[in-house]
Short mmCIF file of C-alpha atoms in Angstrom, two decimals:
data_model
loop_
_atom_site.label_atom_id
_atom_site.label_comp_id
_atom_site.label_asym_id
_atom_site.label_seq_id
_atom_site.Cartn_x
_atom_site.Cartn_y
_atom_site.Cartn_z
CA UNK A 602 0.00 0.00 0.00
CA UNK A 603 2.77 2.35 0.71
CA UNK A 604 4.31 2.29 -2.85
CA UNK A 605 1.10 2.64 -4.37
CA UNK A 606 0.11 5.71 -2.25
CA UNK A 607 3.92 7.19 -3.75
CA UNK A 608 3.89 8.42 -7.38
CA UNK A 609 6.20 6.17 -9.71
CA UNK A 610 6.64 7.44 -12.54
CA UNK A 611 9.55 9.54 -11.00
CA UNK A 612 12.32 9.59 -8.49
CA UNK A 613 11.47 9.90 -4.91
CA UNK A 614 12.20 12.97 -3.43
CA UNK A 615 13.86 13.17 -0.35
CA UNK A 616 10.22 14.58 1.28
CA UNK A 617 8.49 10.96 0.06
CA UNK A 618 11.33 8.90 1.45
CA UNK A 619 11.20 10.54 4.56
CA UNK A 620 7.01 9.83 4.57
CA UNK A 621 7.62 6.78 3.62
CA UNK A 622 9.99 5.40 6.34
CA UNK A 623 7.55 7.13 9.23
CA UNK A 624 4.94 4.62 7.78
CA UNK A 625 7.01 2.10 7.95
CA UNK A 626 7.04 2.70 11.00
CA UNK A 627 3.54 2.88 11.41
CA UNK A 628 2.79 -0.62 10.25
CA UNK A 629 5.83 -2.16 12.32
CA UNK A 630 3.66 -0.89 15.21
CA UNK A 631 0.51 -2.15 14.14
CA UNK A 632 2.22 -5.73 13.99
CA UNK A 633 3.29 -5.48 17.25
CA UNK A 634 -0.24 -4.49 18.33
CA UNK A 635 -1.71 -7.69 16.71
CA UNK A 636 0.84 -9.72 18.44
CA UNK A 637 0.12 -8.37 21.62
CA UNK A 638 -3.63 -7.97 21.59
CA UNK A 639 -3.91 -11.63 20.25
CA UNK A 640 -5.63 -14.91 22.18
CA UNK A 641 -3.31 -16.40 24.76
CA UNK A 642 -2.60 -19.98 23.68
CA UNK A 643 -0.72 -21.38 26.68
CA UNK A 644 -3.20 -23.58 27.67
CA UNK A 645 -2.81 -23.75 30.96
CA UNK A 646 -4.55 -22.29 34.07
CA UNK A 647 -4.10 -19.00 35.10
CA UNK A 648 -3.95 -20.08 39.18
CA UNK A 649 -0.86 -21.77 37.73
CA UNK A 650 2.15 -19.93 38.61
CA UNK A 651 3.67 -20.27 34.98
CA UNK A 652 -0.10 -18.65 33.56
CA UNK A 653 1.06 -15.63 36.33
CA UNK A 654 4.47 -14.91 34.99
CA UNK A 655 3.33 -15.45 31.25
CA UNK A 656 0.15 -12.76 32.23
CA UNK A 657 3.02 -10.50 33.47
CA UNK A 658 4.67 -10.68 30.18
CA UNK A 659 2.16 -9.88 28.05
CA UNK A 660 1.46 -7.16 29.95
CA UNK A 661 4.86 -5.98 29.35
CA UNK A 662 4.25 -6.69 25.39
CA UNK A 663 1.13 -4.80 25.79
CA UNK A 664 2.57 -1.49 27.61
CA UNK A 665 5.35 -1.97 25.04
CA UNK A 666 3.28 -2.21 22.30
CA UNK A 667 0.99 1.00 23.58
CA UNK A 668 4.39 3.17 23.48
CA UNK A 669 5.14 1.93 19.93
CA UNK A 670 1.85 2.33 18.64
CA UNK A 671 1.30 6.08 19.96
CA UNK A 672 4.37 7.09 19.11
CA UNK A 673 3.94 6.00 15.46
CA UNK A 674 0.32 7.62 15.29
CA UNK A 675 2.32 11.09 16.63
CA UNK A 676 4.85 10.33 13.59
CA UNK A 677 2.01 9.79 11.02
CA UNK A 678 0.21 12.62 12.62
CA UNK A 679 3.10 15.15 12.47
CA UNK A 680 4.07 13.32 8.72
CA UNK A 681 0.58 14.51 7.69
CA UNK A 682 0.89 17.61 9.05
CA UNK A 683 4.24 18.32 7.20
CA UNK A 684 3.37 17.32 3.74
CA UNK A 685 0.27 19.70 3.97
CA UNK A 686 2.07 22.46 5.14
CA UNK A 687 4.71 22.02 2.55
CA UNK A 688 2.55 20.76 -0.66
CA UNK A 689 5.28 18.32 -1.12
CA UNK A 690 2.80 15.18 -1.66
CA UNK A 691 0.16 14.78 -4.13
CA UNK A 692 -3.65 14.18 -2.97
CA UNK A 693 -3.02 10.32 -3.84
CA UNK A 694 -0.19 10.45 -1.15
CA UNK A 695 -2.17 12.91 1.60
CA UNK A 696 -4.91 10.16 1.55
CA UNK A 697 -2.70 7.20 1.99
CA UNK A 698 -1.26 9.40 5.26
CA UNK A 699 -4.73 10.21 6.27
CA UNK A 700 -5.44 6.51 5.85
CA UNK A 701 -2.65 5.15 8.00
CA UNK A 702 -2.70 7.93 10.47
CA UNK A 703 -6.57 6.71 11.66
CA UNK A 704 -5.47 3.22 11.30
CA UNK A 705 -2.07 4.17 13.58
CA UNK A 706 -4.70 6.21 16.15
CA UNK A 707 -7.30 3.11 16.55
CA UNK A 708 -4.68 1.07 17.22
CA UNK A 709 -2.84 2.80 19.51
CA UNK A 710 -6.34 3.42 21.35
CA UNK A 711 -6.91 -0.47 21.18
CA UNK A 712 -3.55 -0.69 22.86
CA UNK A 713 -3.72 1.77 25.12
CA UNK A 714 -6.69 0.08 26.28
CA UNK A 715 -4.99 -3.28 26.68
CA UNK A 716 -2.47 -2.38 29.24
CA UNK A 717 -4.30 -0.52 31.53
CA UNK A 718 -6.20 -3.65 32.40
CA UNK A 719 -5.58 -4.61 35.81
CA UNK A 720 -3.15 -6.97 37.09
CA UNK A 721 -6.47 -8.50 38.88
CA UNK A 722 -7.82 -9.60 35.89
CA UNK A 723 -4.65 -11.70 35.14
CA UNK A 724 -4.14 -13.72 38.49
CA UNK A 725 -6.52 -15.84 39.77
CA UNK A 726 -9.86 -15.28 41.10
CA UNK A 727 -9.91 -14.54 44.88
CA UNK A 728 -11.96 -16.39 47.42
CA UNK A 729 -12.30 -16.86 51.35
CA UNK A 730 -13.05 -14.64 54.00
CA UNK A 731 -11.43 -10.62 54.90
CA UNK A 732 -12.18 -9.27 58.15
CA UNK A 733 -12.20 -5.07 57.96
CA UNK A 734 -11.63 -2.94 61.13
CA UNK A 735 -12.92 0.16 59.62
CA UNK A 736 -13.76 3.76 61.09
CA UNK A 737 -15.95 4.73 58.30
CA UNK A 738 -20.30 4.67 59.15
CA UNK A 739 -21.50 1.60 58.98
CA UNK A 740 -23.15 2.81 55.50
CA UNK A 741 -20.10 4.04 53.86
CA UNK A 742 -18.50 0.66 54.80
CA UNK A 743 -21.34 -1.43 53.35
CA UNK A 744 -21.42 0.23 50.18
CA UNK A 745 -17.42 0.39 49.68
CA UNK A 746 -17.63 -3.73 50.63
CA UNK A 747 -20.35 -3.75 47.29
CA UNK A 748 -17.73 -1.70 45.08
CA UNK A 749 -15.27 -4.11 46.15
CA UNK A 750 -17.03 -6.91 45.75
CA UNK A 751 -17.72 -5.92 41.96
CA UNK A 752 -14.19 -6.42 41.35
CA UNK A 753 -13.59 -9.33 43.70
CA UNK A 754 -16.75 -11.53 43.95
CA UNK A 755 -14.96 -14.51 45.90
CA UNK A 756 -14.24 -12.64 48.69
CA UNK A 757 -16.62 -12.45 51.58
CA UNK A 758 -15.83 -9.21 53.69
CA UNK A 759 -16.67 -8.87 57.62
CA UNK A 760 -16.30 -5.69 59.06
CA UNK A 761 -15.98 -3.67 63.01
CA UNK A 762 -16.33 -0.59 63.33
CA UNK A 763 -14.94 1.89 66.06
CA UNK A 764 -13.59 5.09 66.37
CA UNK A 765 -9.71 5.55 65.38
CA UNK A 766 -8.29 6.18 69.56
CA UNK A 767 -10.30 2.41 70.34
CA UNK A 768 -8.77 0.89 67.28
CA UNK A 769 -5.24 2.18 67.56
CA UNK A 770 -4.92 0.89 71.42
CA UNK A 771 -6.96 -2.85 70.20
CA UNK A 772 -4.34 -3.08 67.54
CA UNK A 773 -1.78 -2.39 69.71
CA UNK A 774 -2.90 -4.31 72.49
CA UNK A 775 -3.68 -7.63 70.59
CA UNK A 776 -0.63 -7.56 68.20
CA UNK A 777 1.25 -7.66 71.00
CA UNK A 778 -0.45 -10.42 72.13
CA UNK A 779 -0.94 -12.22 68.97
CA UNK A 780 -4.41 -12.35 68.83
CA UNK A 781 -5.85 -9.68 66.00
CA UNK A 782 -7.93 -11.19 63.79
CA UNK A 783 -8.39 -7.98 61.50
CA UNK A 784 -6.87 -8.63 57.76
CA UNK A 785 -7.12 -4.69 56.65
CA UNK A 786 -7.67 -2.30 59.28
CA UNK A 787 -8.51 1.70 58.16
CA UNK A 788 -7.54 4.72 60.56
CA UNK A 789 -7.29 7.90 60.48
CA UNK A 790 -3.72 9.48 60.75
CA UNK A 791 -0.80 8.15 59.18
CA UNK A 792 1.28 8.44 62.81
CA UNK A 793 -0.64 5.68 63.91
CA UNK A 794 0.85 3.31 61.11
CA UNK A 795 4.31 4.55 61.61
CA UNK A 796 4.49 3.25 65.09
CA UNK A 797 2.86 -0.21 63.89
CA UNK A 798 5.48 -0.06 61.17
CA UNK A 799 8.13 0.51 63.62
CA UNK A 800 7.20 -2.46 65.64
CA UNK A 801 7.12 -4.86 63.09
CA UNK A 802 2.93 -5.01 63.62
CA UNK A 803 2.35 -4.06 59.76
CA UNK A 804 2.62 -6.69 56.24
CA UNK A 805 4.60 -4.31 54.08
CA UNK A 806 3.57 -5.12 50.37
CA UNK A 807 4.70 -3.69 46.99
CA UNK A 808 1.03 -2.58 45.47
CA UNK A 809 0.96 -1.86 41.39
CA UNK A 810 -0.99 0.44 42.44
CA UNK A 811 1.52 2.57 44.14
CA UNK A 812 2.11 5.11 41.55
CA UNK A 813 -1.19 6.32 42.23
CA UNK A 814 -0.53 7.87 45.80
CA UNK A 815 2.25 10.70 45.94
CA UNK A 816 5.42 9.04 47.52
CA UNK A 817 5.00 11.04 50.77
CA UNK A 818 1.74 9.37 51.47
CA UNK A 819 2.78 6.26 51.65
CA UNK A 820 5.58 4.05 53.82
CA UNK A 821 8.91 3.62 51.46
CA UNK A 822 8.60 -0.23 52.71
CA UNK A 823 5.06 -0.56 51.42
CA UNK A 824 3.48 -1.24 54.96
CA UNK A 825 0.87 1.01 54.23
CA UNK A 826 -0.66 3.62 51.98
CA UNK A 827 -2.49 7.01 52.41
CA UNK A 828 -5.58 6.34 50.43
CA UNK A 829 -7.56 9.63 51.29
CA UNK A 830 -7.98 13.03 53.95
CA UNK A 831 -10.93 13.30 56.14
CA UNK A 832 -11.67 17.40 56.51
CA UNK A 833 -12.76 18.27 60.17
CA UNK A 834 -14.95 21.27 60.57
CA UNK A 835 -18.09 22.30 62.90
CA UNK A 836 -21.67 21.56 62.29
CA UNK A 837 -24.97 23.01 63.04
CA UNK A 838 -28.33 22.21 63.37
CA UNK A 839 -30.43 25.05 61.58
CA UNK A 840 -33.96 24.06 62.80
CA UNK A 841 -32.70 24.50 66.32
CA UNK A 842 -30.20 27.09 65.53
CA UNK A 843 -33.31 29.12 64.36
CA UNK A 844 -36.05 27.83 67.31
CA UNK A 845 -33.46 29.19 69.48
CA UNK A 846 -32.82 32.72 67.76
CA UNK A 847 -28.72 31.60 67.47
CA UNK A 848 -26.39 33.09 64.98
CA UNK A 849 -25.03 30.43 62.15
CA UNK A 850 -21.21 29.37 62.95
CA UNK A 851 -18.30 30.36 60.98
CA UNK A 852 -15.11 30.14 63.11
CA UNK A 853 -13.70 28.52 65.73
CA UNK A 854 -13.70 31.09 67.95
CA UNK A 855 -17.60 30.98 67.49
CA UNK A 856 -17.57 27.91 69.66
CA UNK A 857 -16.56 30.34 72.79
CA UNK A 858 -18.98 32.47 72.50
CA UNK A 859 -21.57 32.55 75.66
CA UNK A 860 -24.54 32.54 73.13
CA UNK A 861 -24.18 28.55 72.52
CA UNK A 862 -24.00 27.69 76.44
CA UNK A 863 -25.72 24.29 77.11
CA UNK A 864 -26.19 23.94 72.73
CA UNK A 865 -22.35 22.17 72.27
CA UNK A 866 -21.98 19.00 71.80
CA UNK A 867 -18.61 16.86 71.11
CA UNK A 868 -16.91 13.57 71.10
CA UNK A 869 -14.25 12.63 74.64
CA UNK A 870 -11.62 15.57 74.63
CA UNK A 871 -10.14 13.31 77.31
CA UNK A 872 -9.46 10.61 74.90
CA UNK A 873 -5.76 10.17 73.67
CA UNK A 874 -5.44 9.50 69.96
CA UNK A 875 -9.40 11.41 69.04
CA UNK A 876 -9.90 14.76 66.98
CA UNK A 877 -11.40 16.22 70.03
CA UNK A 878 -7.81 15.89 71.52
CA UNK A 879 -5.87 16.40 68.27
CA UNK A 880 -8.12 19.94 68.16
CA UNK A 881 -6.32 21.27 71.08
CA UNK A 882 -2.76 20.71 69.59
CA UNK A 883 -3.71 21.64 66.62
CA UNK A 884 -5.24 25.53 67.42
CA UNK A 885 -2.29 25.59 69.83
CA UNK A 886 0.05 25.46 66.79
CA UNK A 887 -2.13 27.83 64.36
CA UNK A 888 -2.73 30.70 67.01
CA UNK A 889 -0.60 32.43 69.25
CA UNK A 890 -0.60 31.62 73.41
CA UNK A 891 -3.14 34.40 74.53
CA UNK A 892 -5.86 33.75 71.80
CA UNK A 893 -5.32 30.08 72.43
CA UNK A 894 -6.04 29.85 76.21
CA UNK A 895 -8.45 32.82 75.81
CA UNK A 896 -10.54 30.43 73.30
CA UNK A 897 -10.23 27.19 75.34
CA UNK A 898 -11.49 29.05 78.49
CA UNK A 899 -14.54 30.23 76.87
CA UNK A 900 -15.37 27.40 75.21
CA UNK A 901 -15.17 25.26 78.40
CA UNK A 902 -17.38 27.73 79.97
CA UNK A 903 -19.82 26.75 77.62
CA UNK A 904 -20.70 23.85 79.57
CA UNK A 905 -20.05 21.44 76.48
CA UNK A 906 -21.64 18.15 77.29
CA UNK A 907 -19.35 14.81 76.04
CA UNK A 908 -20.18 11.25 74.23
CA UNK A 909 -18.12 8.48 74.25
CA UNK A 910 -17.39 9.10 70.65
CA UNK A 911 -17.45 10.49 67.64
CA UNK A 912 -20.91 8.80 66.02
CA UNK A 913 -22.63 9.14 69.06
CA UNK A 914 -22.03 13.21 69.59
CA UNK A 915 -22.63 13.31 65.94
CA UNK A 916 -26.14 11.37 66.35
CA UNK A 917 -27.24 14.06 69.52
CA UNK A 918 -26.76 16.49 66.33
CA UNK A 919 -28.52 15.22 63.75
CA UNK A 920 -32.00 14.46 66.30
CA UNK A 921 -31.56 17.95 67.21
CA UNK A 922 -30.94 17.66 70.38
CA UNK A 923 -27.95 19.82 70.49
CA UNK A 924 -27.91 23.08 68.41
CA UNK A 925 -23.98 22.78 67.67
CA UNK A 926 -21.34 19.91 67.09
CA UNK A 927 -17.94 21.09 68.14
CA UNK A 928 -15.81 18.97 65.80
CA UNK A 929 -17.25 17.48 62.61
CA UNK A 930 -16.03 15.38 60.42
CA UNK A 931 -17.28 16.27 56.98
CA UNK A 932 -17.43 12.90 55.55
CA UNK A 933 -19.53 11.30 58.34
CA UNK A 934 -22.13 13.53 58.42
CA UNK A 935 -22.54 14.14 54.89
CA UNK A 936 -24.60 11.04 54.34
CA UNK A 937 -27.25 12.13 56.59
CA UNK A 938 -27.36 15.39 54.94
CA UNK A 939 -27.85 13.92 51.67
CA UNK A 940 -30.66 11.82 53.66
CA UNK A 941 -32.32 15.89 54.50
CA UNK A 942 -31.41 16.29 58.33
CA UNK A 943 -30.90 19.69 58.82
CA UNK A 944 -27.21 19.91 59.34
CA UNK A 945 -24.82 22.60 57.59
CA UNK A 946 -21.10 21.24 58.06
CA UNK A 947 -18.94 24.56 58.04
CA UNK A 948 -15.07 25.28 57.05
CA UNK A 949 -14.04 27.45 59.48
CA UNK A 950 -10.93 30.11 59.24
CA UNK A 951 -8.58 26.83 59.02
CA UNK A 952 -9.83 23.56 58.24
CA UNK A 953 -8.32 20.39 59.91
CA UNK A 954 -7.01 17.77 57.39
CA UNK A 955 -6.57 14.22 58.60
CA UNK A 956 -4.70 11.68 56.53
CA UNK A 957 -6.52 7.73 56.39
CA UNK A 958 -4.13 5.19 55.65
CA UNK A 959 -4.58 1.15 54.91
CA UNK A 960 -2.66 -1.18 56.66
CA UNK A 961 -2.32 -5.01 56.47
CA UNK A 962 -1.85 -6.34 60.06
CA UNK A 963 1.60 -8.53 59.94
CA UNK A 964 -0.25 -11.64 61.53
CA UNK A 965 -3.23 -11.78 59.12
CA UNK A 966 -4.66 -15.08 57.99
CA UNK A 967 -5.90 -13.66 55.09
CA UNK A 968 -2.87 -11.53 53.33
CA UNK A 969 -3.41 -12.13 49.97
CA UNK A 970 -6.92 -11.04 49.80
CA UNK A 971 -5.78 -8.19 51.93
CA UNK A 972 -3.07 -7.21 49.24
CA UNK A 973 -6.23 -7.31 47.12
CA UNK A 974 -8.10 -4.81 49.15
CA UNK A 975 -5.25 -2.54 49.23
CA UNK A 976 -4.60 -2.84 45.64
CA UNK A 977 -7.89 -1.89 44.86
CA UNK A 978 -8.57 1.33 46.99
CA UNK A 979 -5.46 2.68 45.54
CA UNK A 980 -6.83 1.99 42.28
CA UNK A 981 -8.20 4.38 39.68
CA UNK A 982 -11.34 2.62 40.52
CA UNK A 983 -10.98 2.71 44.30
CA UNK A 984 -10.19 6.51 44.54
CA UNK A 985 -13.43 7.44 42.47
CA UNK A 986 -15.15 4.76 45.30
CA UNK A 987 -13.52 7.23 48.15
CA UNK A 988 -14.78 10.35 46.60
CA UNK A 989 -18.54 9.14 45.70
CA UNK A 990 -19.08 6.85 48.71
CA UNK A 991 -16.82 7.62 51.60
CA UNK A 992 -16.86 11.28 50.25
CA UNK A 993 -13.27 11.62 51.17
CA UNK A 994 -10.63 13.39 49.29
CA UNK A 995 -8.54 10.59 47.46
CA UNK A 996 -5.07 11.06 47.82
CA UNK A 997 -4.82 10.09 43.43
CA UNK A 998 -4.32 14.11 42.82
CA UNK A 999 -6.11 12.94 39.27
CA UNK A 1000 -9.18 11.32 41.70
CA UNK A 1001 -12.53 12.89 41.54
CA UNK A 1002 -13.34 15.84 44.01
CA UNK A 1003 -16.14 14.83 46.74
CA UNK A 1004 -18.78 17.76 46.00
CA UNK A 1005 -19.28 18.79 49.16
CA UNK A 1006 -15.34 19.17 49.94
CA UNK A 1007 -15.59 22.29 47.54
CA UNK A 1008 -17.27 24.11 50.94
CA UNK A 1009 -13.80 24.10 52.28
CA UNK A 1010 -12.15 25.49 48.29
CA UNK A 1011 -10.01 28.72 49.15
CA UNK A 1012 -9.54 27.61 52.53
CA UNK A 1013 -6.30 27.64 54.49
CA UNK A 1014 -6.04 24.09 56.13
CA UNK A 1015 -3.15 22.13 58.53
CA UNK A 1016 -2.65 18.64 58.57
CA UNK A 1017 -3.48 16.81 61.85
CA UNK A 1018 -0.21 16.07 63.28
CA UNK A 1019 1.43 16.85 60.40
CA UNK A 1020 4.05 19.77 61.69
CA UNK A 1021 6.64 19.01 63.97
CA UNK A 1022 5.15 21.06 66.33
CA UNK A 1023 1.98 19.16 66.44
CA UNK A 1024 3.90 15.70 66.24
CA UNK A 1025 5.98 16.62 69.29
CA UNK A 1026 3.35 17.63 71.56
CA UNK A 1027 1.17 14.96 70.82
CA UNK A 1028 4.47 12.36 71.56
CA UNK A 1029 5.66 14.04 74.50
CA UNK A 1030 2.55 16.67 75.97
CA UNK A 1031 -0.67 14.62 75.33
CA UNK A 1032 -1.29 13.66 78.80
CA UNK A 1033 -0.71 17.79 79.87
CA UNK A 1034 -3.36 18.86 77.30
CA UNK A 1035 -5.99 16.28 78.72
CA UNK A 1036 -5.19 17.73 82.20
CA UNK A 1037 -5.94 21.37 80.51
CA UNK A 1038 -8.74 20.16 79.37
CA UNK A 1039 -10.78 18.65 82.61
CA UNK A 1040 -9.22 21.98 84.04
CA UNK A 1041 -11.43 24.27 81.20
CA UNK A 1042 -14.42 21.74 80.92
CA UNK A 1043 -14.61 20.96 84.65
CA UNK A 1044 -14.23 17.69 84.12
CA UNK A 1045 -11.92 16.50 87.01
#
């Protein structure tokens, strides 16, 4: 086809040979594609592990092939280009280029295509049980488990659920004793799996998936992975903000003022390890000394009553029993939003930022459906999952945006624990802010 498309009746200019040869090139692509893209004949089963390392070859073929194939559609494309701009082909010639250039695009589209299928669909189909200790609603964890499932039928998912200060001191307390049953456990803050990493508690893991997540939000060893940020805020109840003739939040510093006394409620400030704790460090570290022990005396004048825990401060909320919520988490109570209770979740001056990571415990019975979990929240997939059901920021940056995280857009934010400040007085103060705080809340 390529000397036909090429007048004959004369010499070749230098212009044709150089069109020719980038078709050449073209079609040496588009046989590697057909190579690649072809029925695998091996015959044999693909839980055997000579089917695995043959699937990880042709997927190697298949990348390759992708790179060939685009870069010979950008050659035909730029070949067209040239011999328009320049007149030096005849119309016979510009249609054999236009010819070849959508044959080099579809193929490069087809291979494109081919090797960004994942490595899940080459190894063998996952079964048996995966027990989940998550800290997501029990609604968020349910639906995730169906995403999941889609990709991995085989695998039957149980699941706990507790707030992250419980989990951290159960994993802690039954690693060291050797008798956590949890296969994947999710928690907020990535300090938490640095000291399970350091203690050998974590199955470190090198995910194809990794490339997704920025290299700073993840362990270097693969022990776990940052898979999205929680944004911490306050909340409000507008039917009883309005029965009660109060003013709508917008700052922190709202939360001290003598107008909400008796409306606050909040998750156990006393607890080590909870945002209610973490909130104290972290205002510490954004305002100066006066304005911080200024704010923390009015707000414990407030007479702020305390839950056990997050969900259940959050619940006093949402029935309107409280007009305020002192710390909320936007992704928790966004479901029940969407479900019309009459909650506004509000970015103050700063918003808090807390980083969820995904750990395999080191003991788990279950690892290589774990590795399977892992690989899959990390996922293209599993990010759009964290965004549309956990409503979480993912930490892909190319992940979809959860809408309502656009409330905190423009905002300036700090990472829970993330400064050296922060991460020193939590490791070597925590026990003098809970005395601070039964001090301001009269809690002693």
């Amino acid at each position: 086809m390529l000397l036909k498309a090429i007048p004959m009746g004369e010499m070749m200019t230098s212009r044709q040979f150089r069109l020719g040869f980038r078709l050449l090139a073209v079609l040496l692509a588009l046989g590697l594609v057909a190579a690649a893209c072809g029925e695998d004949d091996t015959g044999t089963s693909a839980a055997d592990t000579a089917a695995l390392q043959q699937a990880q070859a042709d997927a190697a073929t298949a990348q390759a092939a992708a790179d060939s194939a685009a870069a010979a559609a950008a050659d035909a494309a730029a070949a067209l280009e040239d011999a328009i701009a320049e007149g030096a082909a005849d119309s016979e010639a510009i249609a054999a280029l236009e010819a070849e250039l959508a044959a080099a695009q579809e193929a490069a589209a087809a291979a494109a295509a081919a090797a960004e299928e994942p490595m899940e669909e080459a190894m063998p189909e996952l079964s048996g049980e995966l027990v989940w200790w998550s800290d997501w609603t029990i609604e968020q964890t349910e639906a995730f488990i169906d995403a999941f499932n889609e990709v991995h039928p085989g695998i039957q998912v149980e699941y706990t659920r507790s707030d992250d200060a419980e989990m951290f001191d159960r994993f802690m307390t039954e690693s060291e004793a050797g008798t956590i049953d949890a296969d994947i456990a999710i928690i907020g803050w990535d300090g938490f799996s640095r000291i399970w990493e350091s203690l050998g508690y974590l199955h470190a893991f090198d995910s194809p998936n990794k490339g997704n997540i920025p290299s700073d939000l993840r362990a270097a060893s693969g022990a776990w992975y940052t898979y999205g940020t929680l944004l911490e805020g306050i909340c409000y109840n507008t039917e009883r903000i309005e029965e009660l003739g109060l003013d709508p939040l917008e700052t922190w510093s709202d939360l001290a003022d003598p107008q909400y006394r008796d409306e606050i409620v909040m998750q156990d400030i006393l607890k080590v390890g909870s945002g209610a704790h973490d909130m104290m460090i972290e205002t510490r570290v954004m305002w100066d000394e006066n304005t911080w022990e200024e704010f923390w005396a009015g707000y414990g004048a407030n007479n702020v009553v305390f839950q056990p825990d997050y969900t259940a401060a959050q619940q006093q909320l949402v029935q309107g029993n409280f007009a305020v919520l002192g710390l909320c988490y936007l992704d928790f109570v966004q479901p029940s939003i969407d479900q019309g209770a009459p909650v506004v979740w509000v970015a103050p001056e700063f918003v808090i930022t807390v980083g969820f990571t995904v750990n395999i415990p080191a003991t788990s019975d279950n690892k290589e459906n774990a590795e399977a979990f892992v690989n899959y929240i990390i996922s293209e997939e599993g990010q759009a999952a964290v965004a549309n059901i956990v409503g979480q920021v993912p930490a892909w940056p190319d992940a979809p945006y959860p809408q309502a995280a656009l409330a905190a857009a423009g905002k300036p934010t700090i990472l829970a624990l993330g400064t050296p400040k922060a991460e020193a007085e939590y490791n070597n103060n925590a026990e003098w802010y809970v005395e601070r705080a039964k001090e301001w809340f009269d809690l002693r």
